[in-house]
PDB file of C-alpha atoms in Angstrom:
ATOM      1  CA  MET D   1      38.954 -11.916-114.184  1.00 48.00           C
ATOM      2  CA  MET D   2      40.679 -12.800-117.121  1.00 50.00           C
ATOM      3  CA  GLY D   3      42.821 -10.019-116.974  1.00 48.00           C
ATOM      4  CA  TRP D   4      43.754 -10.943-113.224  1.00 46.00           C
ATOM      5  CA  ALA D   5      44.235 -14.176-115.155  1.00 50.00           C
ATOM      6  CA  ILE D   6      47.153 -12.603-117.550  1.00 49.00           C
ATOM      7  CA  ALA D   7      48.292 -10.659-114.425  1.00 50.00           C
ATOM      8  CA  GLY D   8      49.416 -13.440-112.180  1.00 53.00           C
ATOM      9  CA  LEU D   9      50.653 -15.498-115.153  1.00 51.00           C
ATOM     10  CA  LEU D  10      52.818 -12.504-116.252  1.00 49.00           C
ATOM     11  CA  ALA D  11      54.116 -11.913-113.021  1.00 51.00           C
ATOM     12  CA  ALA D  12      54.877 -15.664-112.309  1.00 54.00           C
ATOM     13  CA  ALA D  13      56.556 -16.241-115.527  1.00 51.00           C
ATOM     14  CA  THR D  14      58.561 -12.938-114.678  1.00 52.00           C
ATOM     15  CA  LEU D  15      59.977 -14.264-111.820  1.00 50.00           C
ATOM     16  CA  GLY D  16      60.736 -17.506-112.799  1.00 54.00           C
ATOM     17  CA  LEU D  17      63.134 -15.776-115.545  1.00 49.00           C
ATOM     18  CA  MET D  18      64.692 -13.379-113.168  1.00 50.00           C
ATOM     19  CA  LEU D  19      65.130 -16.187-110.630  1.00 52.00           C
ATOM     20  CA  TRP D  20      66.431 -18.512-112.553  1.00 52.00           C
ATOM     21  CA  PRO D  21      69.640 -19.952-111.530  1.00 54.00           C
ATOM     22  CA  GLY D  22      72.614 -18.017-112.671  1.00 51.00           C
ATOM     23  CA  ARG D  23      70.178 -15.117-114.401  1.00 49.00           C
ATOM     24  CA  SER D  24      70.033 -12.675-111.495  1.00 48.00           C
ATOM     25  CA  PRO D  25      72.169 -12.335-108.063  1.00 53.00           C
ATOM     26  CA  ARG D  26      70.866 -13.754-105.224  1.00 52.00           C
ATOM     27  CA  GLY D  27      70.873  -9.707-103.779  1.00 52.00           C
ATOM     28  CA  THR D  28      68.726  -8.802-106.227  1.00 49.00           C
ATOM     29  CA  TRP D  29      66.131 -10.704-105.622  1.00 48.00           C
ATOM     30  CA  GLU D  30      64.334  -8.957-102.987  1.00 56.00           C
ATOM     31  CA  LEU D  31      64.181  -5.781-105.633  1.00 50.00           C
ATOM     32  CA  VAL D  32      62.595  -7.848-108.492  1.00 49.00           C
ATOM     33  CA  GLY D  33      59.696  -8.953-106.185  1.00 53.00           C
ATOM     34  CA  ALA D  34      59.311  -5.631-104.725  1.00 53.00           C
ATOM     35  CA  ALA D  35      58.752  -4.383-108.275  1.00 51.00           C
ATOM     36  CA  LEU D  36      56.301  -7.045-109.400  1.00 49.00           C
ATOM     37  CA  LEU D  37      54.461  -6.342-106.143  1.00 51.00           C
ATOM     38  CA  PHE D  38      54.345  -2.415-107.283  1.00 50.00           C
ATOM     39  CA  GLY D  39      53.137  -3.596-110.756  1.00 53.00           C
ATOM     40  CA  ILE D  40      50.324  -5.704-109.568  1.00 50.00           C
ATOM     41  CA  ALA D  41      49.539  -2.894-107.210  1.00 47.00           C
ATOM     42  CA  GLY D  42      49.320  -0.592-109.920  1.00 51.00           C
ATOM     43  CA  TYR D  43      47.305  -2.604-112.075  1.00 46.00           C
ATOM     44  CA  ALA D  44      44.515  -3.180-108.818  1.00 46.00           C
ATOM     45  CA  TRP D  45      44.436   0.260-108.288  1.00 43.00           C
ATOM     46  CA  GLN D  46      43.899   1.647-111.894  1.00 45.00           C
ATOM     47  CA  GLY D  47      43.535  -1.337-114.332  1.00 47.00           C
ATOM     48  CA  ASN D  48      40.280  -1.849-115.755  1.00 47.00           C
ATOM     49  CA  PRO D  49      40.356  -5.203-118.325  1.00 48.00           C
ATOM     50  CA  THR D  50      36.443  -4.545-119.289  1.00 47.00           C
ATOM     51  CA  LEU D  51      37.556  -1.303-121.078  1.00 46.00           C
ATOM     52  CA  ALA D  52      37.650  -1.406-124.711  1.00 47.00           C
ATOM     53  CA  GLY D  53      41.143  -0.073-126.201  1.00 45.00           C
ATOM     54  CA  ALA D  54      40.881   3.511-127.657  1.00 44.00           C
ATOM     55  CA  PRO D  55      43.370   6.193-128.160  1.00 44.00           C
ATOM     56  CA  ARG D  56      44.612   8.359-125.450  1.00 43.00           C
ATOM     57  CA  ASN D  57      45.786  11.597-127.292  1.00 44.00           C
ATOM     58  CA  GLY D  58      43.477  13.924-125.253  1.00 40.00           C
ATOM     59  CA  GLN D  59      44.765  12.976-121.976  1.00 39.00           C
ATOM     60  CA  ALA D  60      46.923  15.546-119.981  1.00 38.00           C
ATOM     61  CA  GLN D  61      50.638  14.196-120.408  1.00 42.00           C
ATOM     62  CA  ALA D  62      52.260  13.709-117.077  1.00 44.00           C
ATOM     63  CA  ALA D  63      55.183  16.291-115.841  1.00 48.00           C
ATOM     64  CA  PRO D  64      58.794  15.191-117.786  1.00 53.00           C
ATOM     65  CA  PHE D  65      60.912  13.418-115.371  1.00 49.00           C
ATOM     66  CA  ASP D  66      64.156  15.815-114.279  1.00 55.00           C
ATOM     67  CA  GLU D  67      66.891  13.996-115.675  1.00 55.00           C
ATOM     68  CA  ASP D  68      69.092  16.801-114.782  1.00 57.00           C
ATOM     69  CA  MET D  69      68.157  16.621-111.451  1.00 55.00           C
ATOM     70  CA  ALA D  70      68.981  12.471-111.234  1.00 55.00           C
ATOM     71  CA  LYS D  71      72.138  13.131-112.946  1.00 55.00           C
ATOM     72  CA  GLN D  72      73.352  16.013-110.214  1.00 54.00           C
ATOM     73  CA  ARG D  73      72.016  13.753-107.168  1.00 52.00           C
ATOM     74  CA  GLN D  74      74.183  11.171-108.145  1.00 53.00           C
ATOM     75  CA  ALA D  75      77.016  13.222-108.818  1.00 49.00           C
ATOM     76  CA  ILE D  76      77.134  14.953-105.223  1.00 48.00           C
ATOM     77  CA  GLY D  77      75.955  12.324-102.960  1.00 47.00           C
ATOM     78  CA  GLU D  78      74.387   9.057-104.188  1.00 49.00           C
ATOM     79  CA  ARG D  79      75.977   5.763-103.691  1.00 48.00           C
ATOM     80  CA  PHE D  80      75.850   2.209-105.081  1.00 50.00           C
ATOM     81  CA  GLY D  81      74.430  -0.923-103.481  1.00 61.00           C
ATOM     82  CA  LYS D  82      71.157  -1.366-102.492  1.00 74.00           C
ATOM     83  CA  ALA D  83      70.469   2.158-101.826  1.00 81.00           C
ATOM     84  CA  GLY D  84      71.236   2.989-105.307  1.00 82.00           C
ATOM     85  CA  GLN D  85      68.774   0.132-106.692  1.00 85.00           C
ATOM     86  CA  TRP D  86      65.854   1.301-104.513  1.00 90.00           C
ATOM     87  CA  LEU D  87      66.553   4.854-106.318  1.00 90.00           C
ATOM     88  CA  VAL D  88      66.812   3.677-109.859  1.00 88.00           C
ATOM     89  CA  LEU D  89      63.114   1.522-109.075  1.00 91.00           C
ATOM     90  CA  SER D  90      61.680   5.055-108.272  1.00 92.00           C
ATOM     91  CA  ASP D  91      63.384   7.051-110.983  1.00 90.00           C
ATOM     92  CA  GLY D  92      62.219   4.344-113.237  1.00 90.00           C
ATOM     93  CA  LEU D  93      58.460   5.298-111.653  1.00 93.00           C
ATOM     94  CA  GLY D  94      59.139   9.111-112.115  1.00 91.00           C
ATOM     95  CA  ARG D  95      60.042   8.508-115.804  1.00 89.00           C
ATOM     96  CA  GLN D  96      56.341   7.498-116.367  1.00 91.00           C
ATOM     97  CA  GLY D  97      55.269  10.342-114.664  1.00 91.00           C
ATOM     98  CA  LYS D  98      54.396   7.926-111.664  1.00 94.00           C
ATOM     99  CA  THR D  99      55.358  10.235-108.850  1.00 94.00           C
ATOM    100  CA  GLN D 100      53.030   8.807-105.703  1.00 95.00           C
ATOM    101  CA  GLU D 101      54.550   5.194-106.555  1.00 95.00           C
ATOM    102  CA  ALA D 102      58.003   6.653-107.095  1.00 95.00           C
ATOM    103  CA  ALA D 103      57.702   8.185-103.668  1.00 96.00           C
ATOM    104  CA  ASN D 104      56.230   4.855-102.168  1.00 96.00           C
ATOM    105  CA  VAL D 105      59.090   2.716-103.641  1.00 95.00           C
ATOM    106  CA  LEU D 106      61.548   5.098-101.109  1.00 95.00           C
ATOM    107  CA  VAL D 107      59.007   4.976 -98.454  1.00 96.00           C
ATOM    108  CA  ALA D 108      59.449   1.340 -97.957  1.00 96.00           C
ATOM    109  CA  ALA D 109      63.256   1.946 -98.601  1.00 95.00           C
ATOM    110  CA  VAL D 110      63.656   4.315 -95.653  1.00 96.00           C
ATOM    111  CA  LYS D 111      61.246   1.535 -93.537  1.00 96.00           C
ATOM    112  CA  GLN D 112      63.884  -1.149 -94.101  1.00 94.00           C
ATOM    113  CA  GLU D 113      67.072   1.038 -93.605  1.00 94.00           C
ATOM    114  CA  PRO D 114      65.726   4.107 -91.356  1.00 96.00           C
ATOM    115  CA  ASN D 115      69.523   5.349 -91.234  1.00 95.00           C
ATOM    116  CA  ASN D 116      70.245   5.505 -94.502  1.00 94.00           C
ATOM    117  CA  ALA D 117      70.676   9.247 -95.278  1.00 94.00           C
ATOM    118  CA  THR D 118      71.002   8.862 -99.118  1.00 92.00           C
ATOM    119  CA  LEU D 119      67.347   7.137 -99.169  1.00 94.00           C
ATOM    120  CA  TRP D 120      65.386   9.474 -97.114  1.00 96.00           C
ATOM    121  CA  LEU D 121      67.242  12.110 -99.212  1.00 94.00           C
ATOM    122  CA  GLY D 122      65.890  10.241-102.552  1.00 94.00           C
ATOM    123  CA  LEU D 123      62.476  10.347-100.526  1.00 96.00           C
ATOM    124  CA  GLY D 124      62.430  14.250-100.332  1.00 96.00           C
ATOM    125  CA  ASN D 125      63.210  14.768-103.503  1.00 94.00           C
ATOM    126  CA  ALA D 126      60.626  12.385-105.008  1.00 95.00           C
ATOM    127  CA  LEU D 127      57.910  14.145-102.485  1.00 96.00           C
ATOM    128  CA  VAL D 128      58.710  17.227-103.775  1.00 95.00           C
ATOM    129  CA  ALA D 129      58.614  16.042-107.401  1.00 93.00           C
ATOM    130  CA  HIS D 130      55.066  14.298-106.292  1.00 94.00           C
ATOM    131  CA  GLY D 131      54.067  17.943-104.969  1.00 92.00           C
ATOM    132  CA  ASP D 132      54.717  19.555-108.390  1.00 91.00           C
ATOM    133  CA  GLY D 133      57.915  21.600-106.578  1.00 89.00           C
ATOM    134  CA  VAL D 134      56.186  22.272-103.749  1.00 90.00           C
ATOM    135  CA  MET D 135      57.855  21.776-100.167  1.00 92.00           C
ATOM    136  CA  SER D 136      55.419  19.456 -97.971  1.00 94.00           C
ATOM    137  CA  PRO D 137      55.892  18.701 -94.449  1.00 95.00           C
ATOM    138  CA  SER D 138      56.660  15.378 -95.247  1.00 96.00           C
ATOM    139  CA  ALA D 139      59.233  16.404 -97.739  1.00 96.00           C
ATOM    140  CA  GLU D 140      60.673  18.555 -95.113  1.00 96.00           C
ATOM    141  CA  TYR D 141      61.244  15.890 -92.439  1.00 97.00           C
ATOM    142  CA  ALA D 142      62.807  13.423 -95.192  1.00 97.00           C
ATOM    143  CA  PHE D 143      65.488  16.336 -95.800  1.00 97.00           C
ATOM    144  CA  ARG D 144      65.711  16.903 -92.432  1.00 97.00           C
ATOM    145  CA  LYS D 145      66.236  13.408 -91.649  1.00 97.00           C
ATOM    146  CA  ALA D 146      69.068  12.692 -94.127  1.00 96.00           C
ATOM    147  CA  MET D 147      70.808  15.831 -92.437  1.00 97.00           C
ATOM    148  CA  ALA D 148      70.589  14.720 -89.036  1.00 97.00           C
ATOM    149  CA  ILE D 149      72.228  10.843 -89.854  1.00 96.00           C
ATOM    150  CA  ASP D 150      74.841  12.229 -92.261  1.00 94.00           C
ATOM    151  CA  PRO D 151      75.319  16.085 -91.263  1.00 94.00           C
ATOM    152  CA  GLN D 152      79.275  16.146 -92.942  1.00 93.00           C
ATOM    153  CA  ALA D 153      77.507  15.311 -96.681  1.00 92.00           C
ATOM    154  CA  PRO D 154      76.153  18.438 -98.606  1.00 93.00           C
ATOM    155  CA  ALA D 155      74.244  16.375-100.370  1.00 92.00           C
ATOM    156  CA  ALA D 156      71.289  16.703 -98.222  1.00 94.00           C
ATOM    157  CA  PRO D 157      71.550  20.729 -97.539  1.00 96.00           C
ATOM    158  CA  TYR D 158      71.912  21.178-101.350  1.00 94.00           C
ATOM    159  CA  PHE D 159      69.050  19.582-102.585  1.00 94.00           C
ATOM    160  CA  TYR D 160      66.982  20.993 -99.369  1.00 96.00           C
ATOM    161  CA  GLY D 161      67.848  24.622-100.472  1.00 95.00           C
ATOM    162  CA  MET D 162      66.772  23.971-103.765  1.00 93.00           C
ATOM    163  CA  ALA D 163      63.628  22.604-102.981  1.00 94.00           C
ATOM    164  CA  LEU D 164      63.106  25.214-100.548  1.00 95.00           C
ATOM    165  CA  ALA D 165      63.892  27.817-103.221  1.00 93.00           C
ATOM    166  CA  GLN D 166      62.058  26.478-105.687  1.00 90.00           C
ATOM    167  CA  SER D 167      59.103  26.685-103.036  1.00 90.00           C
ATOM    168  CA  GLY D 168      59.548  30.953-103.005  1.00 91.00           C
ATOM    169  CA  GLN D 169      61.050  30.000 -99.475  1.00 93.00           C
ATOM    170  CA  LEU D 170      64.431  31.951-100.258  1.00 94.00           C
ATOM    171  CA  GLU D 171      64.912  33.032 -96.518  1.00 94.00           C
ATOM    172  CA  GLY D 172      64.677  29.210 -95.897  1.00 95.00           C
ATOM    173  CA  ALA D 173      66.986  28.147 -98.725  1.00 95.00           C
ATOM    174  CA  ARG D 174      69.315  30.937 -97.869  1.00 95.00           C
ATOM    175  CA  LYS D 175      69.771  29.742 -94.353  1.00 95.00           C
ATOM    176  CA  ILE D 176      70.664  26.704 -95.501  1.00 96.00           C
ATOM    177  CA  TRP D 177      73.027  27.078 -98.321  1.00 96.00           C
ATOM    178  CA  ALA D 178      74.683  30.033 -97.238  1.00 96.00           C
ATOM    179  CA  PRO D 179      76.201  27.711 -94.176  1.00 96.00           C
ATOM    180  CA  LEU D 180      77.107  24.704 -96.564  1.00 95.00           C
ATOM    181  CA  ALA D 181      78.938  27.254 -99.283  1.00 95.00           C
ATOM    182  CA  ALA D 182      81.370  28.317 -96.248  1.00 95.00           C
ATOM    183  CA  ARG D 183      82.572  24.638 -95.252  1.00 94.00           C
ATOM    184  CA  LEU D 184      82.983  23.363 -98.709  1.00 94.00           C
ATOM    185  CA  PRO D 185      86.527  24.172-100.554  1.00 93.00           C
ATOM    186  CA  ALA D 186      87.107  27.065-101.819  1.00 91.00           C
ATOM    187  CA  GLY D 187      87.425  27.122-105.014  1.00 89.00           C
ATOM    188  CA  SER D 188      85.194  23.937-105.924  1.00 91.00           C
ATOM    189  CA  GLN D 189      82.571  24.007-108.315  1.00 92.00           C
ATOM    190  CA  LEU D 190      79.430  23.452-106.039  1.00 92.00           C
ATOM    191  CA  ARG D 191      80.775  26.040-103.863  1.00 94.00           C
ATOM    192  CA  ALA D 192      80.596  28.662-106.583  1.00 95.00           C
ATOM    193  CA  GLU D 193      77.123  27.725-107.618  1.00 94.00           C
ATOM    194  CA  LEU D 194      75.678  28.250-104.180  1.00 95.00           C
ATOM    195  CA  GLU D 195      77.636  31.703-103.766  1.00 95.00           C
ATOM    196  CA  GLN D 196      75.691  32.492-106.811  1.00 95.00           C
ATOM    197  CA  ASN D 197      73.000  31.276-105.472  1.00 94.00           C
ATOM    198  CA  VAL D 198      73.017  33.038-102.370  1.00 95.00           C
ATOM    199  CA  ALA D 199      73.803  36.679-104.586  1.00 94.00           C
ATOM    200  CA  MET D 200      70.755  35.528-106.128  1.00 94.00           C
ATOM    201  CA  ILE D 201      68.383  35.338-103.095  1.00 94.00           C
ATOM    202  CA  ASP D 202      69.891  39.120-101.390  1.00 92.00           C
ATOM    203  CA  SER D 203      69.597  40.524-104.918  1.00 91.00           C
ATOM    204  CA  ARG D 204      65.879  39.660-104.710  1.00 89.00           C
ATOM    205  CA  LEU D 205      65.233  39.959-100.564  1.00 87.00           C
ATOM    206  CA  GLY D 206      66.654  43.433-101.804  1.00 78.00           C
ATOM    207  CA  GLY D 207      69.437  43.261-100.106  1.00 54.00           C
ATOM    208  CA  GLN D 208      67.723  41.940 -96.814  1.00 52.00           C
ATOM    209  CA  GLY D 209      69.960  38.925 -96.496  1.00 46.00           C
ATOM    210  CA  GLU D 210      72.465  37.976 -93.244  1.00 46.00           C
ATOM    211  CA  GLY D 211      75.255  39.513 -95.272  1.00 42.00           C
ATOM    212  CA  PRO D 212      78.182  38.226 -97.162  1.00 38.00           C
ATOM    213  CA  LEU D 213      79.302  34.408 -96.837  1.00 39.00           C
ATOM    214  CA  GLY D 214      81.897  33.555 -94.425  1.00 35.00           C
ATOM    215  CA  GLY D 215      85.167  32.810 -95.977  1.00 35.00           C
ATOM    216  CA  SER D 216      84.113  34.282 -99.414  1.00 34.00           C
TER     217      SER D 216
END
């Protein structure tokens, strides 16, 4: 009970400081409250205040957070605003190895904003990370949802194809990447990268691809 009392006091104190007039914009109050609720939920799930402290050297370490992936996602299609705030919170959990919680944050986000392609894309990436790089039906649904909401944006098909390739689904990745590369501006860095990826896939498949990219 003492552990719960301390957790409650800390949550109340943190919320009070964050919401003190002038300390935090009103638009971020909802995000602050969500972060505290996730913290308390995590304590309820894993916390055990009756256990004595002990070193953790012998425990397995969580897979490192993919910083390059986060930067690439931001460069290609991530937007500022409320969607960005959800993604920052999810990335923070991912950096701690809490991949399930990172995905749950974005599940809550898409429930609030079901027509936000950026959030659906973030959910797809988070689910792939939670599956150790394996494409799940839920992740595939999230990627396709992002593509359906904003069919002209390159971010969703780019990361969808990457997830397919990492899962060993090379033909599926090619079917996503080839049309995307063909509609990107000639000479763009992203198009050059995709053309190289498609060429590598064709080489791996022994020349059984669907032919050269249109406009290459």
